[in-house]
Coordinates of C-alpha atoms in Angstrom, one line a residue:
X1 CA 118.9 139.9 92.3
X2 CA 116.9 141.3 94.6
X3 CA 113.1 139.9 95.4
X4 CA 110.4 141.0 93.3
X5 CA 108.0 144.0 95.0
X6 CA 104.6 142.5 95.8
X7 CA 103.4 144.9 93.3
X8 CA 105.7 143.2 90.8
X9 CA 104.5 139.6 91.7
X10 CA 101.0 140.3 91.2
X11 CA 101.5 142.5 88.3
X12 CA 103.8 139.1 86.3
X13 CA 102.0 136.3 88.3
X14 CA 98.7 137.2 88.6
X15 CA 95.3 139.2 87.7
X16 CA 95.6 142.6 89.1
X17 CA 93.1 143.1 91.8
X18 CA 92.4 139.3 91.9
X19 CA 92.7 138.8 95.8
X20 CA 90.6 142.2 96.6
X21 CA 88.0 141.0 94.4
X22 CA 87.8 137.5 96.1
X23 CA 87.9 138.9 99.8
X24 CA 84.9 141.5 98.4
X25 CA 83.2 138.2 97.1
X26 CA 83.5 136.5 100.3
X27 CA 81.2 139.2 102.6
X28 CA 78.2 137.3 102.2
X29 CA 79.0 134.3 103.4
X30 CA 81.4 136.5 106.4
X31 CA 78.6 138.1 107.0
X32 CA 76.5 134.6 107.6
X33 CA 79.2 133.4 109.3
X34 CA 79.0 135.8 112.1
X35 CA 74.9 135.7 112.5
X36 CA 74.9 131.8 112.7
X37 CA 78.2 131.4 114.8
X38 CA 79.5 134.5 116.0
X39 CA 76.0 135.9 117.1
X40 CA 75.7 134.1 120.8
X41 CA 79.5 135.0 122.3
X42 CA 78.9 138.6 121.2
X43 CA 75.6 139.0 122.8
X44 CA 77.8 137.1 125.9
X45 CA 80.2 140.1 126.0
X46 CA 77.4 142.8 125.9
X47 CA 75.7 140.8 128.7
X48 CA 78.7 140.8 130.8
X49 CA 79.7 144.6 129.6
X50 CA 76.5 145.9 130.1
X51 CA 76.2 144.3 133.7
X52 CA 79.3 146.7 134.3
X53 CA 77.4 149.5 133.5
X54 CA 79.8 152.1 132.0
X55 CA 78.9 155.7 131.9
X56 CA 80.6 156.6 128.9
X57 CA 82.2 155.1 126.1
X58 CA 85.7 155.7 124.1
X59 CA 86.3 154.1 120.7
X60 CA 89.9 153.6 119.4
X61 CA 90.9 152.6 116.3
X62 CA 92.9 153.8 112.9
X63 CA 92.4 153.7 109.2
X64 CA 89.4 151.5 108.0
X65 CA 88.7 150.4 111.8
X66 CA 88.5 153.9 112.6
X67 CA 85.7 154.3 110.1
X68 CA 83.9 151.1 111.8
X69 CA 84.3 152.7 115.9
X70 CA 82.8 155.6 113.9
X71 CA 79.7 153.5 112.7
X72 CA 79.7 152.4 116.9
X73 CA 80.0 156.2 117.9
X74 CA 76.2 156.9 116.0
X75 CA 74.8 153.4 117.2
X76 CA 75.7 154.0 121.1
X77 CA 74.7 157.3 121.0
X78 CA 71.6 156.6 119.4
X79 CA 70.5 153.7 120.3
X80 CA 71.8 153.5 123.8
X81 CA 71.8 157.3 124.5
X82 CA 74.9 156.4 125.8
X83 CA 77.7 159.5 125.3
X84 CA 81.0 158.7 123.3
X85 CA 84.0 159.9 122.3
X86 CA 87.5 159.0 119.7
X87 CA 90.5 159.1 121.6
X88 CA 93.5 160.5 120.5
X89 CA 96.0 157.7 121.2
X90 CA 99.2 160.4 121.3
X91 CA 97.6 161.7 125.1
X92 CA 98.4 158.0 126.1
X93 CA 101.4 156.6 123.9
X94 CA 103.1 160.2 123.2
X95 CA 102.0 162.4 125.8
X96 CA 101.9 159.7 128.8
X97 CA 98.3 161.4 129.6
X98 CA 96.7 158.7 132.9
X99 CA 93.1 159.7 132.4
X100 CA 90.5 158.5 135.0
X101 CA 88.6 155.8 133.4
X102 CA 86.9 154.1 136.1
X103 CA 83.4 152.9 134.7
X104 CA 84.5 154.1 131.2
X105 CA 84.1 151.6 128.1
X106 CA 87.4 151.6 125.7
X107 CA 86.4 149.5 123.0
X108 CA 89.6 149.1 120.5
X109 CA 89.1 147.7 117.1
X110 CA 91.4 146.5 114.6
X111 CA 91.4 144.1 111.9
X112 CA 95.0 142.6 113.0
X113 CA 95.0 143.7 116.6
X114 CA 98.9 144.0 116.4
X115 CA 99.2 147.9 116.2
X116 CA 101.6 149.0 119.2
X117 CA 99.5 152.0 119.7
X118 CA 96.7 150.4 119.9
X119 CA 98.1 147.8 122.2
X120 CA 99.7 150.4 124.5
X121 CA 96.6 152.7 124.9
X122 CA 94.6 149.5 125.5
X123 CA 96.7 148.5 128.2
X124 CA 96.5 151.9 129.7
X125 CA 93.1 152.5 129.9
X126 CA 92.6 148.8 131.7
X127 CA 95.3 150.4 134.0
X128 CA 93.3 153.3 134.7
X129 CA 90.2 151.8 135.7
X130 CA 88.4 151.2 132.1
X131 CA 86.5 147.8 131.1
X132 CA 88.5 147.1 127.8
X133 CA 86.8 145.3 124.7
X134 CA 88.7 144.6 121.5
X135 CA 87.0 143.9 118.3
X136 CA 89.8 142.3 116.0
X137 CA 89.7 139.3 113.2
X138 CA 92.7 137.7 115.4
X139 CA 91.4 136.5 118.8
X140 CA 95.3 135.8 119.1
X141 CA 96.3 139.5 118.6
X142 CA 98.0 141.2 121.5
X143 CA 95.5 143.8 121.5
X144 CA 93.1 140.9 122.4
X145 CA 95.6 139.6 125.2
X146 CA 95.4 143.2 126.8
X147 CA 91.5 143.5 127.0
X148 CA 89.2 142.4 129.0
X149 CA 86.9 141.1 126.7
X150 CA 87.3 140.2 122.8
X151 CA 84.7 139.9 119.8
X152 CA 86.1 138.2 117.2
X153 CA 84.5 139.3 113.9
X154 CA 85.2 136.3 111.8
X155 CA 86.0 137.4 108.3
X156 CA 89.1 135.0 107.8
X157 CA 92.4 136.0 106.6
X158 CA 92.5 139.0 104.4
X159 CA 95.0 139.4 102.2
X160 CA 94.6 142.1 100.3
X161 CA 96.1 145.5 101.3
X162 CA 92.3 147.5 101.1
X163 CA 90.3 146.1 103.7
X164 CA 87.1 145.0 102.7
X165 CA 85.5 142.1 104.5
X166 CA 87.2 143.0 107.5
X167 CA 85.4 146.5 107.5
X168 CA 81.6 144.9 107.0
X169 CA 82.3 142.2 109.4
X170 CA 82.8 145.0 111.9
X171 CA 80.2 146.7 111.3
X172 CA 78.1 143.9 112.0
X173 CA 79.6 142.7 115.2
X174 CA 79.5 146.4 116.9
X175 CA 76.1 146.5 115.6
X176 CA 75.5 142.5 117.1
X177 CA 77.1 143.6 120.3
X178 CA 75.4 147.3 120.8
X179 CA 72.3 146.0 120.1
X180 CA 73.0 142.9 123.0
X181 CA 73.6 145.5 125.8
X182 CA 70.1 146.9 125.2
X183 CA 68.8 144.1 124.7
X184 CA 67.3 144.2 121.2
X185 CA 66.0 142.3 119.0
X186 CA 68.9 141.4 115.7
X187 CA 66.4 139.3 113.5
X188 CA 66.6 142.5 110.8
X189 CA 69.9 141.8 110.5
X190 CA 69.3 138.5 108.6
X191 CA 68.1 139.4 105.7
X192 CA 72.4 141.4 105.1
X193 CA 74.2 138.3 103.6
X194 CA 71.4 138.0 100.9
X195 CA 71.6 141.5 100.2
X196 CA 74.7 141.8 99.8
X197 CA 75.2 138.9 97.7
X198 CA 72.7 140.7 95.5
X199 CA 74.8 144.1 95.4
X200 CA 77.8 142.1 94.6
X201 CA 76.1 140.7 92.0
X202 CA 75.4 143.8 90.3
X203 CA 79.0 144.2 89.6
X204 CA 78.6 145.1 85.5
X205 CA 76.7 147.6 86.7
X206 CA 79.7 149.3 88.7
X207 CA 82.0 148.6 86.1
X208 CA 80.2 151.0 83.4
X209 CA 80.0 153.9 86.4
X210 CA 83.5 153.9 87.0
X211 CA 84.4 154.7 83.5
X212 CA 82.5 157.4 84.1
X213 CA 85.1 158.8 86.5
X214 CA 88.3 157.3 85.1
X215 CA 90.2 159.9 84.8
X216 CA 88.8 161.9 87.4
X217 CA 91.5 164.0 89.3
X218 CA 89.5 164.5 92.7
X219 CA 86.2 163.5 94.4
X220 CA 84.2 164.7 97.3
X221 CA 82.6 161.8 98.8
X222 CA 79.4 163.2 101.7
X223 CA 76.5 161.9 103.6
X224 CA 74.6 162.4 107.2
X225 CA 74.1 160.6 110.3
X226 CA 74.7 156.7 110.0
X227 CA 76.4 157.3 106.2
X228 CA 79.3 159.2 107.3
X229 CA 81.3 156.3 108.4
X230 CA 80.7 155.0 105.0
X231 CA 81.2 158.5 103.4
X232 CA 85.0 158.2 104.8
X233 CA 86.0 154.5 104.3
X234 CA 84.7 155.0 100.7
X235 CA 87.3 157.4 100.6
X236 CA 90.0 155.9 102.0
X237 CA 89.5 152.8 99.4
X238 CA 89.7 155.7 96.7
X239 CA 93.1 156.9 98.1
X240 CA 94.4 154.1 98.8
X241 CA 93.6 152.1 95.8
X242 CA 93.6 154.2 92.5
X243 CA 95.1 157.5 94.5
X244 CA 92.6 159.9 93.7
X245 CA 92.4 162.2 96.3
X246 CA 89.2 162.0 97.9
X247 CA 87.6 164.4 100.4
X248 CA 85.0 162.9 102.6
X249 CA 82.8 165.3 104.6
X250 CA 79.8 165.1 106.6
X251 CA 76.9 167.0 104.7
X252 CA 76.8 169.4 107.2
X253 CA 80.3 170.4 107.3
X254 CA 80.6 170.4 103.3
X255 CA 78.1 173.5 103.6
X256 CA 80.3 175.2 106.0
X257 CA 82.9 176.2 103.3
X258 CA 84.3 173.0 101.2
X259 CA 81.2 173.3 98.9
X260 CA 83.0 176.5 97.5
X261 CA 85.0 173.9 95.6
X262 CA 82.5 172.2 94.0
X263 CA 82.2 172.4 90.3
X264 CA 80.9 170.4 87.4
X265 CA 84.2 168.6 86.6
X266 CA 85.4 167.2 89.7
X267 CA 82.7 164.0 91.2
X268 CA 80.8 164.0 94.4
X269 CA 79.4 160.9 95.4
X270 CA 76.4 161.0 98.0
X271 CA 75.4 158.2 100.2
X272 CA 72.3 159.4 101.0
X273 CA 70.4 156.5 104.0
X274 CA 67.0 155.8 104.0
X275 CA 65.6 157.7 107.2
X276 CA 66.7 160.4 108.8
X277 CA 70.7 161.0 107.7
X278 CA 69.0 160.9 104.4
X279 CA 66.0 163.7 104.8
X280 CA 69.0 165.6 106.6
X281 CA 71.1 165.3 103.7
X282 CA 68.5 166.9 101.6
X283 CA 69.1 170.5 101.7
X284 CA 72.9 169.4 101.0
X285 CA 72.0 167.7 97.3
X286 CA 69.9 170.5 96.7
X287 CA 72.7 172.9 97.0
X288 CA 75.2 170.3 95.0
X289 CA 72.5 169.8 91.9
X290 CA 72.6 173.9 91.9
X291 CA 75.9 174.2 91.7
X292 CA 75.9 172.2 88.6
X293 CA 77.9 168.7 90.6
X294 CA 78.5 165.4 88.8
X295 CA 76.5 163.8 91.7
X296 CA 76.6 159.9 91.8
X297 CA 73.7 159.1 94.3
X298 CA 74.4 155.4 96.0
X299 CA 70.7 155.3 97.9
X300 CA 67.5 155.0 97.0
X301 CA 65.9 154.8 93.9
X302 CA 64.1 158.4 94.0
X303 CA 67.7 160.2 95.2
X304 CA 69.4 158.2 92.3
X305 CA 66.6 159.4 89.4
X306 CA 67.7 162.8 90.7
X307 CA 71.1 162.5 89.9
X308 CA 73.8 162.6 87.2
X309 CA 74.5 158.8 87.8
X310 CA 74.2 156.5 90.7
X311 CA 73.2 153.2 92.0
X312 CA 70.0 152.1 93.6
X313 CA 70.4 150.1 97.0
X314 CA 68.3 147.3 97.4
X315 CA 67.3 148.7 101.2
X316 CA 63.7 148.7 101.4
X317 CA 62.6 147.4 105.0
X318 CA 66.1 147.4 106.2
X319 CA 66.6 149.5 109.2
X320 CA 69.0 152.8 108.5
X321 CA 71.5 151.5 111.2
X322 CA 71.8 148.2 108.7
X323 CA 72.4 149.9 106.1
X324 CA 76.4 151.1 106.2
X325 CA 76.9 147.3 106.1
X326 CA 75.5 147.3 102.6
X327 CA 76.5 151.3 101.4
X328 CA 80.1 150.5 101.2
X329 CA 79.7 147.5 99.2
X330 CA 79.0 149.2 95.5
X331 CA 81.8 152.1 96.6
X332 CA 84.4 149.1 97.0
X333 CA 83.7 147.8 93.6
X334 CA 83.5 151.5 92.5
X335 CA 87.4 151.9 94.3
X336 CA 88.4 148.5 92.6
X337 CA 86.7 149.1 88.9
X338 CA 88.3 152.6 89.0
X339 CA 91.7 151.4 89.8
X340 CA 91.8 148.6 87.4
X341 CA 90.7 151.1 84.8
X342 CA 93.3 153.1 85.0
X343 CA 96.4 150.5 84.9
X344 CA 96.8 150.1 88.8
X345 CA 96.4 147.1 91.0
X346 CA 94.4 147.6 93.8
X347 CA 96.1 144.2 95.7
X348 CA 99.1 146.1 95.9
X349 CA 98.9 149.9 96.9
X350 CA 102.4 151.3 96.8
X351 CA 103.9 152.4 100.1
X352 CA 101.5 150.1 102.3
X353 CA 101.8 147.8 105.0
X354 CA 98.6 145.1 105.7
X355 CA 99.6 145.6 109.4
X356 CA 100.6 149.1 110.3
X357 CA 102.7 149.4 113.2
X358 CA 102.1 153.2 114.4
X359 CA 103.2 154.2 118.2

């Protein structure tokens, strides 16, 4: 007899979704974990980073990580001014592109650091001049044997197939370290575990929504500026969980054509920021409330009272660039409420991998 799936272990042993919902349990005290501990070595690595002074910066990354270099892409650029770019890891590992990376930042992240890709174009850019940073939750990864320097994000094993504490602990460590090479001040940051605790909390709440959108067949998931990372890894946890297909599209971009297929049957959820992603995103739920959109608002309490359905965020005196770390916390309960809901297990997405070994 052959051995049982994982699907079929944790559908005859145990709860569906009981391992997701742990890991998305744990995130408060992940996120303590890296202000109290992990807070001094990553303000080491900007120190010595910064001291190289790099004139541009390339993030590197895939899936949910990808969404987190994303979150880095707004902060560098905005906070430090300092110009970015993806890469497209094919040019190196495909193509056999040797780019001219002298004073050029390559920060990779990756929850498992094992990725060959990853590895490979790592390894490459060092070769071709770049000062290399992975951020990974294995300081023991190869990815983190190839760099230069590492940030460890802290957030324990994860089990689960989704990546959820994984994600948030990122967030916060690119945030921890961006904010050490300029040289700023983190203390805003202290009052996320709390926070979050209290979102988690708030779980009943969730529940109720996604029964709402049960048997939904699509969603559109948009936002501005520092929401759009969270815009796409809420849609990712969508697809990957309870395999709705989900379209995630900056505001902007949803006006230039996708808005045509936007009705009253099919969901959009908005994750509209306090500041100014969320006065930009304006014009964009305007247009979605005249077009007659089930818009769920995660956001403030005025943007929610405005909508079909939604849930208030409890940001109020958090800065915007703190608040993807809490955005993404009521869209993973929303992912994991809408997959139990309809019979799946979100432990256990069929066809996945935990560590996914692209080249």
């Amino acid at each position: 007899m052959s051995a049982p799936t994982p699907a079929e272990h944790s559908a005859h042993d145990e709860p569906p979704g009981r391992i997701m919902a742990g890991e998305m349990a744990q995130q408060p005290a992940v996120l303590r974990r890296i202000l109290d501990e992990g807070a001094p070595r990553i303000r080491e690595v900007a120190a010595a980073v910064a001291a190289r002074r790099p004139r541009f910066v390339l993030l590197t990354a895939r899936g949910t990580s990808d969404n987190a270099a994303l979150y880095a892409k707004y902060l560098l650029e905005i906070r430090l001014g300092l110009p970015c770019g993806l890469t497209s890891m094919s040019t190196t590992t495909a193509y056999g592109a040797r780019p001219d990376l002298t004073d050029v930042l390559v920060i990779t992240v990756s929850q498992s650091g094992g990725s060959p890709d990853l590895v490979a174009s790592t390894q490459a850019a060092r070769e071709a001049g770049a000062v290399t940073l992975a951020v990974t939750n294995n300081p023991d990864s190869p990815l983190a044997a190839v760099s230069e320097f590492h940030v460890d994000i802290m957030a324990g094993q994860e089990k689960a197939l989704p990546a959820t504490k994984t994600y948030t602990a990122s967030l916060l460590a690119l945030y921890l370290f961006v904010e050490g090479l300029r040289g700023g001040d983190t203390a805003p940051a202290k009052a996320l575990p709390g926070l979050a605790a209290e979102i988690l909390g708030r779980q009943d709440e969730i529940r109720a929504l996604a029964a709402r959108y049960r048997f939904a067949e699509r969603m559109v998931i948009t936002s501005r500026g520092y929401g759009y990372p969270t815009a796409k890894e809420a849609a990712l946890k969508l697809m990957e969980t309870s395999y709705i297909p989900a379209l995630a599209y900056s505001g902007a971009d949803l006006l230039h054509g996708p808005l045509a297929m936007v009705d009253n049957i099919s969901p959009v959820i908005a994750v509209v920021t306090g500041g100014r992603g969320g006065e930009a995103l304006q014009p964009v739920l305007d247009r979605l409330r005249g077009r007659g959109a089930d818009l769920f608002v995660v956001g403030p309490a005025a943007q929610v009272a405005a909508a079909s359905a939604g849930f208030v965020l409890p940001v109020e005196g958090v800065p915007e660039e703190l608040q993807p770390i809490l955005e993404i916390l009521p869209l993973q309960l929303m992912a994991y409420e809408v997959t139990i809901a309809r019979g799946q297990d979100p432990d256990a997405p069929r066809a996945l991998a935990k560590v996914t070994e692209t080249r």
